[in-house]
PDB file of C-alpha atoms in Angstrom:
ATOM      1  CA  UNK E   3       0.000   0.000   0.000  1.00 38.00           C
ATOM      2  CA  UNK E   4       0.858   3.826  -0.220  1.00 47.00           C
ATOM      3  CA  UNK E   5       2.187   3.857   3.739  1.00 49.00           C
ATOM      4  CA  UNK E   6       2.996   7.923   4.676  1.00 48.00           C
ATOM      5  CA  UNK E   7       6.414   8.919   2.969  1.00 43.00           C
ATOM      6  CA  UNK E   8       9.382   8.138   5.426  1.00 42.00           C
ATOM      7  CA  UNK E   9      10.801  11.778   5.779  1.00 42.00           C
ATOM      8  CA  UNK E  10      14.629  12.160   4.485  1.00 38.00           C
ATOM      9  CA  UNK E  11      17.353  12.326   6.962  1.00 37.00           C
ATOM     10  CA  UNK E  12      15.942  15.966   8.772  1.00 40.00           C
ATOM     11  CA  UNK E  13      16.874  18.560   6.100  1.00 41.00           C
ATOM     12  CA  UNK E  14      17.096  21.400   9.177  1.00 40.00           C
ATOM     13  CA  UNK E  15      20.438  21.599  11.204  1.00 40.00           C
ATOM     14  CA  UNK E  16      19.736  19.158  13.931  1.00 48.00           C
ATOM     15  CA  UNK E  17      20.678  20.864  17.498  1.00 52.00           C
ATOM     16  CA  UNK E  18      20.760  24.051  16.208  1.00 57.00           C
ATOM     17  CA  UNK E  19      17.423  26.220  15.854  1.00 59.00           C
ATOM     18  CA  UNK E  20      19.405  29.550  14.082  1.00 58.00           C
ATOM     19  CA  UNK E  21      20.250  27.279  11.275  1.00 59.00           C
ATOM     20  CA  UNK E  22      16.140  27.557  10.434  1.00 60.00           C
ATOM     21  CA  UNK E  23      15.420  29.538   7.296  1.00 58.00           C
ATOM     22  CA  UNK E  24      12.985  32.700   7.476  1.00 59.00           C
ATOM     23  CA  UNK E  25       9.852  30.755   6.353  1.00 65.00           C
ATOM     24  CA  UNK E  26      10.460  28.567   9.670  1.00 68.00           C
ATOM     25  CA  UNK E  27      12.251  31.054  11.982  1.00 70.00           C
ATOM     26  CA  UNK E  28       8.833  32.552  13.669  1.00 71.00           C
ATOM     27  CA  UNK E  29       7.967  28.741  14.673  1.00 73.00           C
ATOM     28  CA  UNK E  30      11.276  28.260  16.634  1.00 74.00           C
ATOM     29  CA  UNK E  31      12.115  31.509  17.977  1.00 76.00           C
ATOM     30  CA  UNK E  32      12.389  32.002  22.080  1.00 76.00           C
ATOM     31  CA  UNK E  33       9.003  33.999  22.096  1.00 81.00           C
ATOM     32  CA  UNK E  34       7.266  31.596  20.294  1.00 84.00           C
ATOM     33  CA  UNK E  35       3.824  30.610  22.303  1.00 87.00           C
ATOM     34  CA  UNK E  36       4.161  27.033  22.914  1.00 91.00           C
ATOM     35  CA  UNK E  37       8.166  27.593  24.007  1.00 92.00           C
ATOM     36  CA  UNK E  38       6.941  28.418  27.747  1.00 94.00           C
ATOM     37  CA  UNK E  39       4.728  25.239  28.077  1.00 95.00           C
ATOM     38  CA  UNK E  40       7.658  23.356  26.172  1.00 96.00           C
ATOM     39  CA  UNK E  41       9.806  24.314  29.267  1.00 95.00           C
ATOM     40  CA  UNK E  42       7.604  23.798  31.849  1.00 96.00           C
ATOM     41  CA  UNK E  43       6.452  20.170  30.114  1.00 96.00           C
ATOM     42  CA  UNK E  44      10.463  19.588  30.252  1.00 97.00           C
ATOM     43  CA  UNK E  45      10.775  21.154  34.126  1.00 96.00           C
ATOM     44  CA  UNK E  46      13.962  23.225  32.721  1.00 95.00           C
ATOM     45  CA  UNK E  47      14.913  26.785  30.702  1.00 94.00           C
ATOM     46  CA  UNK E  48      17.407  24.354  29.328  1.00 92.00           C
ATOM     47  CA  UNK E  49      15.901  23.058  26.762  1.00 93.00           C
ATOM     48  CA  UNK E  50      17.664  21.232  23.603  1.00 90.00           C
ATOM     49  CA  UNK E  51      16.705  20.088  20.532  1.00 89.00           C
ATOM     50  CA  UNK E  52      17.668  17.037  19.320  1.00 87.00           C
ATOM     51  CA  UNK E  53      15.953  16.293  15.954  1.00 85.00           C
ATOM     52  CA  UNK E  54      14.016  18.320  13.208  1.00 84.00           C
ATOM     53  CA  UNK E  55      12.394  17.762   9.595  1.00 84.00           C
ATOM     54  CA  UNK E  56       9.277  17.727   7.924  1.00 88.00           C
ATOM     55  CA  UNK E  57       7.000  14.643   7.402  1.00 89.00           C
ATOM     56  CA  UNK E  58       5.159  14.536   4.425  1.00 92.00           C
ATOM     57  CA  UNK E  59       1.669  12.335   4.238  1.00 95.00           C
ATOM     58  CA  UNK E  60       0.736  12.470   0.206  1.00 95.00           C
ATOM     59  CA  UNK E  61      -2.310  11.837  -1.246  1.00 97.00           C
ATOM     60  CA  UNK E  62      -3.403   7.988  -0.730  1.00 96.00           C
ATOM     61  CA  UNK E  63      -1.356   7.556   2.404  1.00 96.00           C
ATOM     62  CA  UNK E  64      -2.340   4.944   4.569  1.00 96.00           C
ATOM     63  CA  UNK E  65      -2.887   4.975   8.265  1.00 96.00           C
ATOM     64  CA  UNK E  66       0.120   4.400  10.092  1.00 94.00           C
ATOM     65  CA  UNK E  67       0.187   1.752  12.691  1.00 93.00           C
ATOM     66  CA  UNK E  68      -0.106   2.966  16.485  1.00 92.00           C
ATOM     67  CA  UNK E  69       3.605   3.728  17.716  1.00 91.00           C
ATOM     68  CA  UNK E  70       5.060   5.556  20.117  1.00 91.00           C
ATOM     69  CA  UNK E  71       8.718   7.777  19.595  1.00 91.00           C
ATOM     70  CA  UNK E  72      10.513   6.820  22.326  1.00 89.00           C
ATOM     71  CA  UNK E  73      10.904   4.426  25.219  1.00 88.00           C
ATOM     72  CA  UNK E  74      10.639   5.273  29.090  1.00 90.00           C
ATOM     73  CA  UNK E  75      14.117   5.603  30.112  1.00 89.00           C
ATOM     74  CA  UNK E  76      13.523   3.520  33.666  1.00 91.00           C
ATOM     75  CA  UNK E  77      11.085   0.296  33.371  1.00 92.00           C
ATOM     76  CA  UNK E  78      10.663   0.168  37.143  1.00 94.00           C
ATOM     77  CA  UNK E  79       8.960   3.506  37.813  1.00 94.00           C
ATOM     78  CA  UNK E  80       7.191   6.197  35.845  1.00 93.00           C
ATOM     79  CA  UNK E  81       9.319   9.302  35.273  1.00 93.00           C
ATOM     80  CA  UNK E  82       8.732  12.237  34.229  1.00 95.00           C
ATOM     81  CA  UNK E  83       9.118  13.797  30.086  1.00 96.00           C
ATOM     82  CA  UNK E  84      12.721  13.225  28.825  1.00 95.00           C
ATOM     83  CA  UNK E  85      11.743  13.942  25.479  1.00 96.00           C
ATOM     84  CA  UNK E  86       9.026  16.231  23.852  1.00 96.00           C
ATOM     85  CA  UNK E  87       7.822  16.366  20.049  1.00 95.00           C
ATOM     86  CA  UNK E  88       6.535  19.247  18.865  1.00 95.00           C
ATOM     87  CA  UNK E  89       4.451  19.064  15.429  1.00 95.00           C
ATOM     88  CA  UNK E  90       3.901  22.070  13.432  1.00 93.00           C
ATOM     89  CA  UNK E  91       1.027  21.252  10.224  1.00 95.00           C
ATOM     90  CA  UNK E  92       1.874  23.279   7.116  1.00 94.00           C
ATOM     91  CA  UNK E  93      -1.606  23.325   6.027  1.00 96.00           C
ATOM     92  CA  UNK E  94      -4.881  23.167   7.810  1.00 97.00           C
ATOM     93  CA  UNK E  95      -5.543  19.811   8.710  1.00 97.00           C
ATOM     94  CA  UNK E  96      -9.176  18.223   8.610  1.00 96.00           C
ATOM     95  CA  UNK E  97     -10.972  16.341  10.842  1.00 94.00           C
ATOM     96  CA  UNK E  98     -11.459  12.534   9.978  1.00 93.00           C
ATOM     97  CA  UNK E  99     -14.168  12.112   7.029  1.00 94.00           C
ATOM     98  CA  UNK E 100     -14.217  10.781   3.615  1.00 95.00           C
ATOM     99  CA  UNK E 101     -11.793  13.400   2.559  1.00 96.00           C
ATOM    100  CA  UNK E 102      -9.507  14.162   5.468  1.00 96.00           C
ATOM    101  CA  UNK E 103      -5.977  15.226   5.271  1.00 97.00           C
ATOM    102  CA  UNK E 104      -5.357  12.712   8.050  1.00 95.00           C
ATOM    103  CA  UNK E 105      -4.223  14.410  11.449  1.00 96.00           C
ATOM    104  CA  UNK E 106      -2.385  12.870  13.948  1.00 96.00           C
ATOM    105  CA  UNK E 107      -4.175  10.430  16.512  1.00 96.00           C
ATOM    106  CA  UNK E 108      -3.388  10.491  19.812  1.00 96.00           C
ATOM    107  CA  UNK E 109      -4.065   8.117  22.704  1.00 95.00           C
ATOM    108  CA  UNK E 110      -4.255   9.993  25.573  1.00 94.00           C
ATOM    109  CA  UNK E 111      -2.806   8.555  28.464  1.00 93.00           C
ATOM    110  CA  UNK E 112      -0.585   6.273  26.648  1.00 93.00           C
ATOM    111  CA  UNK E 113       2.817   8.161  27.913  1.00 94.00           C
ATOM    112  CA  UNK E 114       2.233   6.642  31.327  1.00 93.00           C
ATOM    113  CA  UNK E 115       4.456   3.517  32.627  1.00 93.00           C
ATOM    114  CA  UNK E 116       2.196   0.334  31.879  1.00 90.00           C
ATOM    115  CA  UNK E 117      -0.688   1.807  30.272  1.00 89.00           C
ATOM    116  CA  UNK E 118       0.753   2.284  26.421  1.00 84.00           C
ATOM    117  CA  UNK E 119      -1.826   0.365  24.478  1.00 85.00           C
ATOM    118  CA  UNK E 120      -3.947   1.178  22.003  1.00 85.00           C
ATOM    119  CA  UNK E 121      -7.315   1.925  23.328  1.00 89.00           C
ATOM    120  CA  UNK E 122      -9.892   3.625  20.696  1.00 89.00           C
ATOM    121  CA  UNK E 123     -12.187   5.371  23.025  1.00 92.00           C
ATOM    122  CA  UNK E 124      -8.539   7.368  24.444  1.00 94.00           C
ATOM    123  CA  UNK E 125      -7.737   8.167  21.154  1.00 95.00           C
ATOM    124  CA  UNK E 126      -8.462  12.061  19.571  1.00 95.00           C
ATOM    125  CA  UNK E 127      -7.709  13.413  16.390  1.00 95.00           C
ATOM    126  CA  UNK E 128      -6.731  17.462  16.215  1.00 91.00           C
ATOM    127  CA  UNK E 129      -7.667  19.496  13.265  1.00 95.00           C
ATOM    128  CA  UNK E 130      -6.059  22.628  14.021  1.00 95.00           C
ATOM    129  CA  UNK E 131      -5.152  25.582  11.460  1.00 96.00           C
ATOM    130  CA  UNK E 132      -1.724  25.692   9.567  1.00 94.00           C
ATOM    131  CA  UNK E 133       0.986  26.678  12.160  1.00 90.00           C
ATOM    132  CA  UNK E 134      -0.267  25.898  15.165  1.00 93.00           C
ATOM    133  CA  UNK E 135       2.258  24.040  17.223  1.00 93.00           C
ATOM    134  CA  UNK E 136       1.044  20.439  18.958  1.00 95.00           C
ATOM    135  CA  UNK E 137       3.162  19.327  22.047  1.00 96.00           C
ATOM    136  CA  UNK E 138       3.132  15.938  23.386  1.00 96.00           C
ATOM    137  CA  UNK E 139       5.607  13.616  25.433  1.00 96.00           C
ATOM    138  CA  UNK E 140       7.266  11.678  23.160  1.00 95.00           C
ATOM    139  CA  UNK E 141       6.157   8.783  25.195  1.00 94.00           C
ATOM    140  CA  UNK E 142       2.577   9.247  23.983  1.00 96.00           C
ATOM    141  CA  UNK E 143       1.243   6.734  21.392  1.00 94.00           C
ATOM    142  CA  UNK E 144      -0.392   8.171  17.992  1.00 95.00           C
ATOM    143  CA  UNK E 145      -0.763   7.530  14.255  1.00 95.00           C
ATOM    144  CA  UNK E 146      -0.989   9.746  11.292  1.00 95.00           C
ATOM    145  CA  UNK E 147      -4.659   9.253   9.309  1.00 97.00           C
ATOM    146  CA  UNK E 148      -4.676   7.965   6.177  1.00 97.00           C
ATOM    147  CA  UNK E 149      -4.285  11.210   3.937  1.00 97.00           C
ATOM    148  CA  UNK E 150      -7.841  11.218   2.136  1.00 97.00           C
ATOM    149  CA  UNK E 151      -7.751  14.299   0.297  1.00 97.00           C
ATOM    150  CA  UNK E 152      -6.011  15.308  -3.056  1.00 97.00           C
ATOM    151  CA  UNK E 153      -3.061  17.303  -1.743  1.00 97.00           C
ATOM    152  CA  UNK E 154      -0.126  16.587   0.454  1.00 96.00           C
ATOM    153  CA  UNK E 155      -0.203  16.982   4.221  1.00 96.00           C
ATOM    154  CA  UNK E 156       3.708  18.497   5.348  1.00 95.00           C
ATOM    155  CA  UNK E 157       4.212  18.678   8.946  1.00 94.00           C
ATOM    156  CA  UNK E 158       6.865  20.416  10.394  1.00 91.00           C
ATOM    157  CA  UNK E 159       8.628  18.316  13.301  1.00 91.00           C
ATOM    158  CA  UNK E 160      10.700  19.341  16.204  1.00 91.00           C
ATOM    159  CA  UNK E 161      12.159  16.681  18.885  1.00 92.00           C
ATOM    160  CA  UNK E 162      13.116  18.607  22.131  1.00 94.00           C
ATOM    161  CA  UNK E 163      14.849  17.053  25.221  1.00 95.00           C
ATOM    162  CA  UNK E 164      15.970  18.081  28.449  1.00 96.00           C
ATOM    163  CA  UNK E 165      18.896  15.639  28.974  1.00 93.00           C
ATOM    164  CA  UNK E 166      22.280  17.459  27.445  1.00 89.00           C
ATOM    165  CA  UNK E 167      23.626  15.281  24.814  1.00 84.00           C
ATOM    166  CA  UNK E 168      20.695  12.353  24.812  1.00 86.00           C
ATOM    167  CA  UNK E 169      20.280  11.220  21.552  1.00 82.00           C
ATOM    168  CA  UNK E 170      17.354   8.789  19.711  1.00 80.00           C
ATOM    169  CA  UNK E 171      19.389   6.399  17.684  1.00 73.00           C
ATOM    170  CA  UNK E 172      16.483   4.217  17.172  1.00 69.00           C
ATOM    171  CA  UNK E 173      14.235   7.180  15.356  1.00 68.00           C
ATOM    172  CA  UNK E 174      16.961   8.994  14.041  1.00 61.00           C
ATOM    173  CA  UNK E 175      19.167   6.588  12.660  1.00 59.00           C
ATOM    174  CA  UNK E 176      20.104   7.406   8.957  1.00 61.00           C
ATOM    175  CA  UNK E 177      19.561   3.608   7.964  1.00 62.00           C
ATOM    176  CA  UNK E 178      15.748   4.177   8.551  1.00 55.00           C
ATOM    177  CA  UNK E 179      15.095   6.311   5.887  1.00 57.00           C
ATOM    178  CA  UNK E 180      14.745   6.446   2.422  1.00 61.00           C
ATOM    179  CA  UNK E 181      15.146   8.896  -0.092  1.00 64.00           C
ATOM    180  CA  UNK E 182      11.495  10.306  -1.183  1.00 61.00           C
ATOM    181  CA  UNK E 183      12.391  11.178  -4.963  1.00 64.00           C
ATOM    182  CA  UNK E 184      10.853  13.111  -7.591  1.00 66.00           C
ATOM    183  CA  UNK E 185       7.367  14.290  -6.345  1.00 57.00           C
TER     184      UNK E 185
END
């Protein structure tokens, strides 16, 4: 099937939000509205970010299967955020129907130690308008919706952390993804 396009190898300076171009600078600066929850999500000023790109959903793309991004860091207790994702949609997204753009689905809930599976009636979709910035714990379970409509769906993505030098190397490894080609 058409699955959502794996996104290339982040095409933004990872660890480094001046390396954004103008189009993108407004969405990362230190004023930007959601950076004061991002801190306060993260319990530090220091905040660091760890991976960036865009995600692109085309026309015909699937539903993704549930996941999660990351991993508690301790099995034996719950903790709290290491790791915060922070998705920007390009466009407006739609709410599920016969032509949706597919937004994210989240399970709410999900980020907490022992309680990570997929349950439908936790699980909410978010339509919001192009550029409006959607925090979660990267803990939390979701899928993108299968991409209905007849354009793409490009979602800006920013990984955040509060742990100096932690990196992903499962979800960031440059072995998992693929080139997208000629669109």
């Amino acid at each position: 099937g058409r699955g959502p396009s794996p996104p290339t190898p982040p095409f933004l300076p990872q660890r480094d939000e001046r390396g954004f171009s103008t189009k993108f600078e407004a969405l990362v600066a230190d004023d930007a509205d959601w950076k004061p929850v991002l801190k306060a999500v993260l319990g530090t000023d220091d905040v660091e970010l760890i991976a960036s790109g865009v995600f692109l959903a085309m026309p015909g793309a699937e539903t993704q299967a549930y996941h999660t991004d990351g991993v508690h860091l301790d099995l034996r207790r719950h903790a709290k955020p290491h790791a915060v994702n922070v998705f920007v949609p390009l466009v407006d997204l739609t709410p599920p129907s016969p032509r949706s753009n597919g937004p994210t689905e989240f399970c709410l809930g999900s980020q907490i130690l022992g309680k990570d599976a997929w349950v439908k009636d936790k699980c909410e979709a978010f339509a919001p308008k192009a550029g409006t910035a959607i925090l979660f714990d990267y803990r939390v379970g979701h899928r993108g919706l299968a991409n209905k409509s007849d354009a793409p769906r490009p979602t800006l993505y920013l990984t955040y952390t509060n742990k100096p030098g932690w990196t992903d190397k499962s979800n960031f490894s440059k072995a998992r993804f693929q080139k997208l080609g000629d669109l």
